[in-house]
mmCIF file of C-alpha atoms in Angstrom:
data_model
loop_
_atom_site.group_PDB
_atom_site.id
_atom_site.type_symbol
_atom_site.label_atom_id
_atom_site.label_comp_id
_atom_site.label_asym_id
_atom_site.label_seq_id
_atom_site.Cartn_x
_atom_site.Cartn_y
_atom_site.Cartn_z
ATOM 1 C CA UNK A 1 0.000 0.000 0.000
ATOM 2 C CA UNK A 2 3.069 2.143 0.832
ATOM 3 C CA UNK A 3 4.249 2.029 -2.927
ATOM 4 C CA UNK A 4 0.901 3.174 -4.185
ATOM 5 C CA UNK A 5 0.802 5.928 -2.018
ATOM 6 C CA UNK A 6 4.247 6.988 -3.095
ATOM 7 C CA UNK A 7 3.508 6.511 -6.436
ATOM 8 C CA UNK A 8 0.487 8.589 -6.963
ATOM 9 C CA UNK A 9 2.065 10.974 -4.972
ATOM 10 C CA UNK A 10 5.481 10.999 -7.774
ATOM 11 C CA UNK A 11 2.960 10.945 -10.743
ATOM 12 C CA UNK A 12 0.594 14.179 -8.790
ATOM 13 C CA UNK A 13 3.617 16.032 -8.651
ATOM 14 C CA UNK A 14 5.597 15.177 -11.694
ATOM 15 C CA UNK A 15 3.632 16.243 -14.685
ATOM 16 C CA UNK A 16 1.780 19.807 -13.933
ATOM 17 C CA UNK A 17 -0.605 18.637 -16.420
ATOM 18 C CA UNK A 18 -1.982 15.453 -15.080
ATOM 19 C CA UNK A 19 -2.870 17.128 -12.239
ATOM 20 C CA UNK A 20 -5.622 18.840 -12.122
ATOM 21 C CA UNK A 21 -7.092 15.191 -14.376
ATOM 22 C CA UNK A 22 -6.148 13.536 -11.378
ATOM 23 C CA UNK A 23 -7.032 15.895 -8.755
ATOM 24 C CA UNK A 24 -10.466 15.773 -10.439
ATOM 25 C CA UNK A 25 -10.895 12.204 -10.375
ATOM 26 C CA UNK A 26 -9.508 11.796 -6.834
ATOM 27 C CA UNK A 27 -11.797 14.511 -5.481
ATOM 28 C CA UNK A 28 -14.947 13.248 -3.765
ATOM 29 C CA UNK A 29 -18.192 14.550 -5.867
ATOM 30 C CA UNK A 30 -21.662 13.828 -4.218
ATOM 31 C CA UNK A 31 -23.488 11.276 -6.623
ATOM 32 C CA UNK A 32 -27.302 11.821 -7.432
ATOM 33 C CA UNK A 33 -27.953 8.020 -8.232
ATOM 34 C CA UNK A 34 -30.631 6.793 -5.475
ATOM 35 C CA UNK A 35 -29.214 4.370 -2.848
ATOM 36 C CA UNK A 36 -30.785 1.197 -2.260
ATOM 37 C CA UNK A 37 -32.037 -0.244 0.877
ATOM 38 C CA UNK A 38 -28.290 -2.514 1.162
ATOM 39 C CA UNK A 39 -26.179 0.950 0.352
ATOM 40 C CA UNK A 40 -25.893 1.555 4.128
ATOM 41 C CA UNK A 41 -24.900 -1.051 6.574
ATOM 42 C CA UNK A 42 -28.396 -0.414 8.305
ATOM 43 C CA UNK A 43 -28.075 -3.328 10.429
ATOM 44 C CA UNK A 44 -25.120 -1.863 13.155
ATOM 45 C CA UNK A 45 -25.365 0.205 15.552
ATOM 46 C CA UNK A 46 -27.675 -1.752 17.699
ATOM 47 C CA UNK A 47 -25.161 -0.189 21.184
ATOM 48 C CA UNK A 48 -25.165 2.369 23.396
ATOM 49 C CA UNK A 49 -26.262 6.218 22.691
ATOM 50 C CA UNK A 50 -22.887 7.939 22.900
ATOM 51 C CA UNK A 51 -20.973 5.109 20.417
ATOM 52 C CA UNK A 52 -20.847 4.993 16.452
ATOM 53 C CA UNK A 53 -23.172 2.137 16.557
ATOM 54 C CA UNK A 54 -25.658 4.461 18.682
ATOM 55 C CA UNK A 55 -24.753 7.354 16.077
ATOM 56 C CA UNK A 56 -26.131 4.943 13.312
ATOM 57 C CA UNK A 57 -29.167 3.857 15.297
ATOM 58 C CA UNK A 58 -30.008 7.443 15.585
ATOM 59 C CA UNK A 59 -29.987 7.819 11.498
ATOM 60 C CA UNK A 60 -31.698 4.500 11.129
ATOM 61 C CA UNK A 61 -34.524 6.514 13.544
ATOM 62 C CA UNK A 62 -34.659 9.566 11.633
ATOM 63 C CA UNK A 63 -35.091 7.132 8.199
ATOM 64 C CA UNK A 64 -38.614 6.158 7.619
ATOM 65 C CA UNK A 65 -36.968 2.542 5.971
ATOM 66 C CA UNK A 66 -34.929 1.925 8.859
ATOM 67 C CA UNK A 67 -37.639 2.218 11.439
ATOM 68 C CA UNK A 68 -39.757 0.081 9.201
ATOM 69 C CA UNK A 69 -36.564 -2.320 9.284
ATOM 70 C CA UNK A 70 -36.778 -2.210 13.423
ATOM 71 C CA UNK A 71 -39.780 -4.040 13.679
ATOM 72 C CA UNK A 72 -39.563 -7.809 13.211
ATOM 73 C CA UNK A 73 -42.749 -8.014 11.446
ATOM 74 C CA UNK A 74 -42.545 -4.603 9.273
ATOM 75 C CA UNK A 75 -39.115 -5.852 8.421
ATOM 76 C CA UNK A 76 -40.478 -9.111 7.266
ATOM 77 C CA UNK A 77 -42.604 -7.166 5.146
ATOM 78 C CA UNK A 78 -40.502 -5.125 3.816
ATOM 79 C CA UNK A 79 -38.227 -7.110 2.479
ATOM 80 C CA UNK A 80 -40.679 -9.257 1.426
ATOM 81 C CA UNK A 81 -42.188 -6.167 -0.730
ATOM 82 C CA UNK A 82 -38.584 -5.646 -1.891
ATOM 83 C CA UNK A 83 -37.210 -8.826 -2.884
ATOM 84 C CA UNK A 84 -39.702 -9.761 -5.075
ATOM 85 C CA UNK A 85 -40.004 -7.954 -8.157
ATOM 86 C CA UNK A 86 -38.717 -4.631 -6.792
ATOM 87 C CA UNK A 87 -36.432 -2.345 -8.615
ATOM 88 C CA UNK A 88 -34.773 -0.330 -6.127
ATOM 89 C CA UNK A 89 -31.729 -0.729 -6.945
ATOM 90 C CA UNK A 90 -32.022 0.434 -10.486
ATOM 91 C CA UNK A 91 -30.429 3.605 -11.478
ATOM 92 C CA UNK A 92 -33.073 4.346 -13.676
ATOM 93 C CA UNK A 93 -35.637 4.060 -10.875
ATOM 94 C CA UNK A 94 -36.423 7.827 -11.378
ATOM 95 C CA UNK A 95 -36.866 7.592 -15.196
ATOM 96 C CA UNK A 96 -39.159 4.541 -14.026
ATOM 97 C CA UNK A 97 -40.976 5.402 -12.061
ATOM 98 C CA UNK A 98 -41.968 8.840 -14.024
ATOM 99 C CA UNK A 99 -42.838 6.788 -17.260
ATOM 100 C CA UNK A 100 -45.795 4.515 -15.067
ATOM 101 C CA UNK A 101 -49.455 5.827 -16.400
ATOM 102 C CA UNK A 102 -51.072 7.250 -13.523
ATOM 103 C CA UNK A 103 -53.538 4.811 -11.398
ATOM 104 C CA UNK A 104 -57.254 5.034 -12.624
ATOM 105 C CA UNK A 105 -59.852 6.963 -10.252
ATOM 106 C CA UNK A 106 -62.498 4.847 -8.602
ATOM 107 C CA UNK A 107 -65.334 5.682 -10.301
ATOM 108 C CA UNK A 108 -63.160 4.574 -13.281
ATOM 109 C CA UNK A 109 -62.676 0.870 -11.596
ATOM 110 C CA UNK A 110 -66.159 0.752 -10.775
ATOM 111 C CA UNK A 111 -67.100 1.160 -14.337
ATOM 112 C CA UNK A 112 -64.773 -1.318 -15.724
ATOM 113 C CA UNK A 113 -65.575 -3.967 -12.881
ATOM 114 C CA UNK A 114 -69.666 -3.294 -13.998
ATOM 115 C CA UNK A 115 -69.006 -3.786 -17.659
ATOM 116 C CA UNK A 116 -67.249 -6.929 -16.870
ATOM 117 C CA UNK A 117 -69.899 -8.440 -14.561
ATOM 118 C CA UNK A 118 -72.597 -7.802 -17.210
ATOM 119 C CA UNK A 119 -72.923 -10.493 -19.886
ATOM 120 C CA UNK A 120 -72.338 -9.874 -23.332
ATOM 121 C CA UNK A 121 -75.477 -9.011 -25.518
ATOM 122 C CA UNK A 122 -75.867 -12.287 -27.965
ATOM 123 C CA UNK A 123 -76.306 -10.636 -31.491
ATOM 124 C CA UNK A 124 -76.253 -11.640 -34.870
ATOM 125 C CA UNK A 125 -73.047 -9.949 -35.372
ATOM 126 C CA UNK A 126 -71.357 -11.785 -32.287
ATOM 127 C CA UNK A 127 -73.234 -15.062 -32.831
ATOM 128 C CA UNK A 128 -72.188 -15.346 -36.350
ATOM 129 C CA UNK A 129 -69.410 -17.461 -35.851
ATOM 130 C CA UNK A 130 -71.132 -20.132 -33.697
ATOM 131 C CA UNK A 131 -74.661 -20.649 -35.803
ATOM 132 C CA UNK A 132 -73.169 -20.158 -39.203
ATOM 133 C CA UNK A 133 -69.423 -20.393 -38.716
ATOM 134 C CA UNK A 134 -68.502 -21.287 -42.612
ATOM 135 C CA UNK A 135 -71.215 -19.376 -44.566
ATOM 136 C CA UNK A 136 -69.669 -20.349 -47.944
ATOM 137 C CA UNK A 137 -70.198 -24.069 -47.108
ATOM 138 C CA UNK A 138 -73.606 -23.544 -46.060
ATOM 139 C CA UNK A 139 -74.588 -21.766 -49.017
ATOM 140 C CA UNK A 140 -72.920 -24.370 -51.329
ATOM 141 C CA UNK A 141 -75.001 -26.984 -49.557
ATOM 142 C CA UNK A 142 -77.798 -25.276 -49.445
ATOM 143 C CA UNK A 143 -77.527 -25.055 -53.208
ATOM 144 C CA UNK A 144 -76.498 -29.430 -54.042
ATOM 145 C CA UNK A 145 -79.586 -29.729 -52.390
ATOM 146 C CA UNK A 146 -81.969 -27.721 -54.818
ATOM 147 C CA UNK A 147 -80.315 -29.057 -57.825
ATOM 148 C CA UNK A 148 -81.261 -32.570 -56.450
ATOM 149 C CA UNK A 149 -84.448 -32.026 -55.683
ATOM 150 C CA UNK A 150 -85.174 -30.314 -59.204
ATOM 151 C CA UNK A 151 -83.617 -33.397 -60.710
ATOM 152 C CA UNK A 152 -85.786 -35.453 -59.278
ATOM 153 C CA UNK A 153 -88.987 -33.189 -59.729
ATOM 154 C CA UNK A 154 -89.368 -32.851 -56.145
ATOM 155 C CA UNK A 155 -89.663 -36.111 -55.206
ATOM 156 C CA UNK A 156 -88.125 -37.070 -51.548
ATOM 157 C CA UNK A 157 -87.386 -40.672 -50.272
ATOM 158 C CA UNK A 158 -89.591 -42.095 -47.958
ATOM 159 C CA UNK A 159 -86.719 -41.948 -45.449
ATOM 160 C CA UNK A 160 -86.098 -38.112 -45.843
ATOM 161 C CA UNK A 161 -89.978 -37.715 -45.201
ATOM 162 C CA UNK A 162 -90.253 -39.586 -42.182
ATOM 163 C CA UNK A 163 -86.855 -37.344 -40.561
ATOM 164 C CA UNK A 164 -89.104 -34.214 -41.785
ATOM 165 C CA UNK A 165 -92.114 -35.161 -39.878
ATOM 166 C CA UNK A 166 -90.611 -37.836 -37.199
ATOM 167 C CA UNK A 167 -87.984 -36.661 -34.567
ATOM 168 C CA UNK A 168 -85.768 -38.779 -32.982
ATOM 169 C CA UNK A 169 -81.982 -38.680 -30.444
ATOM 170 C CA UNK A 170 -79.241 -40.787 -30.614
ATOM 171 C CA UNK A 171 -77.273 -40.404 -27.675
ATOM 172 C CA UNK A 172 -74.257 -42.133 -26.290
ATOM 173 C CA UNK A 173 -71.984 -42.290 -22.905
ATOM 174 C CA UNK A 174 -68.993 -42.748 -22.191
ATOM 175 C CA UNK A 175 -66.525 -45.662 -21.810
ATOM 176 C CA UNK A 176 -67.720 -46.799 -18.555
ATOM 177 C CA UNK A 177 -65.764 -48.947 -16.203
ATOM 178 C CA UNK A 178 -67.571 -52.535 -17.121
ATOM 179 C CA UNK A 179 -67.748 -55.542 -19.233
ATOM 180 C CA UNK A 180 -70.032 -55.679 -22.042
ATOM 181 C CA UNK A 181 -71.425 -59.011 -20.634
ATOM 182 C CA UNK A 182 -72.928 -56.777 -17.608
ATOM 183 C CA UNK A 183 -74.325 -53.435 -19.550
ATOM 184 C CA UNK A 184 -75.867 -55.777 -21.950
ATOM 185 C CA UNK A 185 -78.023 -57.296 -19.857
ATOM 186 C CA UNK A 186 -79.354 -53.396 -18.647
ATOM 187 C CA UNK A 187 -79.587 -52.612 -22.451
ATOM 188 C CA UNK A 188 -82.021 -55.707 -23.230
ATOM 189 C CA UNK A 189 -84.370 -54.365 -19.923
ATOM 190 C CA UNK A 190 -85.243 -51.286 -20.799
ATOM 191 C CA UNK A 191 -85.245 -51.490 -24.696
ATOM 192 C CA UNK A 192 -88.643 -50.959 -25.950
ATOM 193 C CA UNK A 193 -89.859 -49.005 -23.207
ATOM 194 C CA UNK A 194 -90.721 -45.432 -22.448
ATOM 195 C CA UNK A 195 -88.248 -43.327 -21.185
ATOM 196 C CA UNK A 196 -89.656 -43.026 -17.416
ATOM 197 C CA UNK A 197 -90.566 -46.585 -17.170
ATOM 198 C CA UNK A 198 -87.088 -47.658 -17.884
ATOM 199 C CA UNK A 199 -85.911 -44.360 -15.438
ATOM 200 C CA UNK A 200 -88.091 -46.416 -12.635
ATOM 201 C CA UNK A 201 -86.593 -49.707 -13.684
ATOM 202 C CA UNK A 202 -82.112 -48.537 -13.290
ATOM 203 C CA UNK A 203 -83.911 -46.809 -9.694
ATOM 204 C CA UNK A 204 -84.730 -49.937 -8.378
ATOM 205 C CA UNK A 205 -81.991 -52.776 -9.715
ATOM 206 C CA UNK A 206 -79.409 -53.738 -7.545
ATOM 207 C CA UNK A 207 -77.045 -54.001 -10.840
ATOM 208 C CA UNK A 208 -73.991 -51.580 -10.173
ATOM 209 C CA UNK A 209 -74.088 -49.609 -13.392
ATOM 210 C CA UNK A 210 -77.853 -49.037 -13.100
ATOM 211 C CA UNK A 211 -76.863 -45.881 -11.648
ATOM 212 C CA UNK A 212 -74.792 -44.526 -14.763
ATOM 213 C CA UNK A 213 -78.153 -45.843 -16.973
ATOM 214 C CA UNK A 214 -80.380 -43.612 -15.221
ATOM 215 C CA UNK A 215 -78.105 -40.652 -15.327
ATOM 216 C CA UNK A 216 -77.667 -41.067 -18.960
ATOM 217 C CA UNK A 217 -81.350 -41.706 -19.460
ATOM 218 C CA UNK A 218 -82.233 -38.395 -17.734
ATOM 219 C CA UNK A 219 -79.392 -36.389 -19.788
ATOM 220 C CA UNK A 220 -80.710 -38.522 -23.017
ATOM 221 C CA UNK A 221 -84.568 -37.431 -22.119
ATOM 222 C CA UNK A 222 -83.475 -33.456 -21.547
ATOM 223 C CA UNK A 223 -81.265 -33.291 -24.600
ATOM 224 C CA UNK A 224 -84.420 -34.368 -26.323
ATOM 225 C CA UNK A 225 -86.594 -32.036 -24.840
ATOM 226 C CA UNK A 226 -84.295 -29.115 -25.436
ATOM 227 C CA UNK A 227 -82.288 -29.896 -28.540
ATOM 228 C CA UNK A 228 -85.516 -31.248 -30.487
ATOM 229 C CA UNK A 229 -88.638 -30.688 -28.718
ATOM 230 C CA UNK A 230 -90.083 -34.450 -28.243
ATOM 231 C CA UNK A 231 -92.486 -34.997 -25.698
ATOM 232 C CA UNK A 232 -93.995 -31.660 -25.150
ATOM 233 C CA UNK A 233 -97.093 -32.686 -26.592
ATOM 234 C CA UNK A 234 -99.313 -32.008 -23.084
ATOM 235 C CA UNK A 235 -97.864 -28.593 -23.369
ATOM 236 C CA UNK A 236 -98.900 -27.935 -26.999
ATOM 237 C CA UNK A 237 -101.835 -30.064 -26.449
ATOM 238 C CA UNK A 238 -101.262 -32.714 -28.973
ATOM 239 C CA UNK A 239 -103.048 -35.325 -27.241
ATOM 240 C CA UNK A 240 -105.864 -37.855 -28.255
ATOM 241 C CA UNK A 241 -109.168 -37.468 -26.894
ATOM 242 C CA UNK A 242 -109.374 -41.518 -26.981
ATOM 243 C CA UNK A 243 -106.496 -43.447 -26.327
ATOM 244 C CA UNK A 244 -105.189 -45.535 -28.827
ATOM 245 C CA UNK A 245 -104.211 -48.843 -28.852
ATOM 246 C CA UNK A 246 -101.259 -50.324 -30.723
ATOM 247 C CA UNK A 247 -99.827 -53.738 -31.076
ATOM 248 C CA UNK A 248 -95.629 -52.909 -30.580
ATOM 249 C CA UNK A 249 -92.788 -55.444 -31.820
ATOM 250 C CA UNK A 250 -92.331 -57.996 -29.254
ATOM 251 C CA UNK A 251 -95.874 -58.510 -29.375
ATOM 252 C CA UNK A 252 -97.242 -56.491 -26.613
ATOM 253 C CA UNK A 253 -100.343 -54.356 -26.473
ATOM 254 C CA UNK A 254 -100.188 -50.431 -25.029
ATOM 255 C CA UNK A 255 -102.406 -47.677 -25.234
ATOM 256 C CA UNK A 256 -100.986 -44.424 -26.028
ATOM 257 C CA UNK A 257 -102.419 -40.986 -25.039
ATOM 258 C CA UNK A 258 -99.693 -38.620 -25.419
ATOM 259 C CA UNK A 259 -98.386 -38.971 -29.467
ATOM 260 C CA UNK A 260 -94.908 -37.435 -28.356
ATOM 261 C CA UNK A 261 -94.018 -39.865 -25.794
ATOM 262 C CA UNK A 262 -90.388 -40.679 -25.834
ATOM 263 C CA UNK A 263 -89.455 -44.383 -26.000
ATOM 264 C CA UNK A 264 -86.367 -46.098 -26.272
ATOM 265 C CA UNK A 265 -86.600 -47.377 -29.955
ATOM 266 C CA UNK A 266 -82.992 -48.999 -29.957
ATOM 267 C CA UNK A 267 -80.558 -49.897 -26.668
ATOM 268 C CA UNK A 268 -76.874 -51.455 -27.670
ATOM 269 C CA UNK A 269 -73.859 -51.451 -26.281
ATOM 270 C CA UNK A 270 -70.264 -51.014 -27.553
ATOM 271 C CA UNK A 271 -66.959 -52.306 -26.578
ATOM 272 C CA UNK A 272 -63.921 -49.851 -25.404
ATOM 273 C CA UNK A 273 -60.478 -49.575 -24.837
ATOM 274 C CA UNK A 274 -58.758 -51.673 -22.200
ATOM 275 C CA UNK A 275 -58.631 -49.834 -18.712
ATOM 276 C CA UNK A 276 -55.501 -51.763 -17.818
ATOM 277 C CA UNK A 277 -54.068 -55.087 -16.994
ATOM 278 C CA UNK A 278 -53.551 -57.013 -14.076
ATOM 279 C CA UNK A 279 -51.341 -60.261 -12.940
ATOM 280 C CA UNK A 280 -53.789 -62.850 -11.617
ATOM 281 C CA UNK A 281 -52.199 -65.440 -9.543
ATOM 282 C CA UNK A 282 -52.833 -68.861 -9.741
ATOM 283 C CA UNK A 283 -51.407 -72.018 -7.965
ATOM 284 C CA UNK A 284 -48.172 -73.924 -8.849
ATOM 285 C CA UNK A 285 -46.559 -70.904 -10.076
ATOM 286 C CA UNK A 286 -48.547 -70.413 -12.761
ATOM 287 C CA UNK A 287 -50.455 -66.688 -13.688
ATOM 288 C CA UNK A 288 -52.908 -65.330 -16.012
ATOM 289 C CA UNK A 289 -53.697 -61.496 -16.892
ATOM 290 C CA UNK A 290 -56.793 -59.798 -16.244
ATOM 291 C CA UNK A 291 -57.858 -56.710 -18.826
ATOM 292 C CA UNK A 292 -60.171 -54.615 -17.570
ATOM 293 C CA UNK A 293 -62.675 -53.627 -19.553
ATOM 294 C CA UNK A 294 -64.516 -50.408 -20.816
ATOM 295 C CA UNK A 295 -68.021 -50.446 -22.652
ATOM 296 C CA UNK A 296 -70.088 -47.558 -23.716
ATOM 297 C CA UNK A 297 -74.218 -47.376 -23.288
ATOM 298 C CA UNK A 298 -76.250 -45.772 -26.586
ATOM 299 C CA UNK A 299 -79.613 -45.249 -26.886
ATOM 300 C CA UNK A 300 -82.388 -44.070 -29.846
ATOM 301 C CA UNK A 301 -85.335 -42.330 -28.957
ATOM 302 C CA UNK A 302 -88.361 -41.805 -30.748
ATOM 303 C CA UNK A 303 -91.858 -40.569 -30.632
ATOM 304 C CA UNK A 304 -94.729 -42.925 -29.900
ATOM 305 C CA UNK A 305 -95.593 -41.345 -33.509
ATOM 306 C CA UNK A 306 -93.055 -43.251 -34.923
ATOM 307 C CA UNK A 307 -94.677 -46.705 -33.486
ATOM 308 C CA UNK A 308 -97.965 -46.203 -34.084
ATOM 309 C CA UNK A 309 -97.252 -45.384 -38.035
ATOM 310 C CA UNK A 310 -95.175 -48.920 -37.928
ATOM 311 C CA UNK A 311 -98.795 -50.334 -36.745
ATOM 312 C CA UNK A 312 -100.411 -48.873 -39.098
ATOM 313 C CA UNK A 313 -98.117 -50.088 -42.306
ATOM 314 C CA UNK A 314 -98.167 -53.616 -40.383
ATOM 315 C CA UNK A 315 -102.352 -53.786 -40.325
ATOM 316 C CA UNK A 316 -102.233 -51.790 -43.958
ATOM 317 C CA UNK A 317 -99.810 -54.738 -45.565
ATOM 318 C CA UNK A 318 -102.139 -57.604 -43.697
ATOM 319 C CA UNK A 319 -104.718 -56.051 -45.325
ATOM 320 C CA UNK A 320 -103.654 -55.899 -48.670
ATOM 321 C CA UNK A 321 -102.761 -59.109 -48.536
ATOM 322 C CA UNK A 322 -105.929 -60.750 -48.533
ATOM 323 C CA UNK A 323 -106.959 -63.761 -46.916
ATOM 324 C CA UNK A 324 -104.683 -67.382 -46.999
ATOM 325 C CA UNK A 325 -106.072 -70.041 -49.190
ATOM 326 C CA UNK A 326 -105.071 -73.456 -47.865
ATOM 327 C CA UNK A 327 -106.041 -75.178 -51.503
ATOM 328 C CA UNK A 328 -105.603 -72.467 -54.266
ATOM 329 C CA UNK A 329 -107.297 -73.442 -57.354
ATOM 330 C CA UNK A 330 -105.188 -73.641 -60.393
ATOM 331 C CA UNK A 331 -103.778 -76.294 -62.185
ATOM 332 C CA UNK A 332 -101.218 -79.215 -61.485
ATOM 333 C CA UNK A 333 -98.638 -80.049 -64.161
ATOM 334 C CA UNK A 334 -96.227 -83.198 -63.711
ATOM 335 C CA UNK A 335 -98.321 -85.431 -61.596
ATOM 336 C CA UNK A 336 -96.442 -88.775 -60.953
ATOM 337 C CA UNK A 337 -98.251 -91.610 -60.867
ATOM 338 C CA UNK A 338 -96.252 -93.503 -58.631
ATOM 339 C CA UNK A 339 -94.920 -92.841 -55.378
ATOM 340 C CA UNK A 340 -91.409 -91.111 -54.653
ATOM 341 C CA UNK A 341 -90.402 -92.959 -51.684
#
């Protein structure tokens, strides 16, 4: 340190014209940039009044941050507030700090915070691109159609008639944690009957995935309802005056009041992905695997409009068909006049 002194002091006063260079770089200037919260050792002078430790205690005191930093819980918050995404100890705090937009005014936030509670008015304009989200498409269908329909001079298949004035759901589950030998037996209970009736019938069995039926019944029966509009024919009083009675496939006779009556036309099941696999231990050393399983439930509903047309068409055909002749009288050609055994 001794040879540093002595040689500053050789270069200071051996060229005239470094000096005043040197004597301005040497010379202590008070510096403008701010000082962070670790510039001063703010953590001694924790002594007596009269020492240098009590001399820096007694800045700390006049300092607003170092009487925060006194308290063990206001210190814990403090640095807490400072350590985490704080920028105190930028030199450019200032410039920062000056360049932040100024906060809004209440009435301002309460505004904003109204407009964002509110819901959205649904519009054509902000609907568009959920009901008609390719237009082009649409209209190119739109026109296959007519040309097909002017090619065939109006004419429509008997199936396209019957989805114009028939409705009907197909819904289906999910992969449900079971064996198609189990679900299938659920499937074959309810098929063929109305929609409550086979609600009442997964209520009462004792079958684990009866449960999962019924919930997919009830989501299956209020899809209808709101997606297509079956069974609503109370409300728009579509009923019969007289019951009818109809004859359905397995040979069972109902009467029918309400036309729009949902009833499970079709019930099948499907088989999913395997859940997983399993050792299963068996005896002299020998294993197997178990797969678990996955099967999905769907169902196809229709209007008790749909079965009593199918009645009709069965008693129209019988009908046409006049009555069975055991001996019909016409001619018979190659007689034998022997016997063929």
């Amino acid at each position: 340190m001794s040879l540093r002194l002595a040689s500053r002091r050789l270069a200071l006063s051996g060229s005239p014209s470094i000096a005043p260079l040197a004597t301005t770089l040497l010379s202590p200037k008070p510096s403008s940039q701010r000082r962070s919260k670790w510039s001063v050792n703010i953590f001694k002078g924790w002594g007596k009044p009269g020492s240098k430790e009590g001399t820096a205690s007694a800045a700390r005191s006049q300092d607003p941050t170092s009487a925060e930093l006194d308290d063990p819980k206001k210190r814990a918050a403090f640095l807490e507030r400072n350590m985490h995404g704080s920028v105190s100890d930028n030199i450019f705090q200032d410039e920062i700090d000056a360049a932040k937009p100024p906060p809004p005014s209440a009435a301002a936030e309460e505004a904003s915070s109204a407009s964002q509670q509110q819901p959205e008015q649904k519009t054509r304009e902000n609907m568009a691109m959920v009901t008609d989200p390719d237009p082009r498409s649409r209209i190119r269908w739109q026109r296959r159609k007519v040309i097909q329909m002017v090619r065939n001079n109006g004419a429509i298949t008997k199936q396209e008639r019957l989805k114009m004035t028939e409705r009907q759901l197909l819904h289906k589950s999910h992969f449900m944690p079971t064996s198609v030998k189990k679900l299938v037996m659920l499937s074959r209970q309810i098929a063929g009957k109305n929609v409550d009736d086979a609600i009442t019938q997964m209520t009462w069995s004792k079958k684990k995935m009866a449960a999962e039926v019924k919930y997919y019944l009830e989501e299956a029966r209020d899809l209808a309802i709101a997606q297509r509009g079956m069974g609503l024919g109370k409300v728009n009083g579509e009923t019969f005056e007289k019951p009818r009675k109809i004859q359905t496939k397995d040979g069972s006779w109902i009467q029918v009041h309400d036309p729009t009556r949902m009833y499970i036309a079709q019930s099948w099941v499907g088989r999913g992905p395997l859940r997983g696999k399993e050792i299963d231990y068996k005896g002299r050393g020998r294993m197997g695997i178990i797969q678990h399983p996955s099967t999905s439930f769907t169902i196809l509903l229709k209007e008790e409009k749909t079965r009593i047309r199918e009645y009709e068409e069965l008693v129209a055909k019988k009908t046409a068909k006049g009555p069975w002749v055991h001996l019909p009288n016409r001619r018979v050609y190659g007689q034998r006049p022997y016997y063929s055994w």
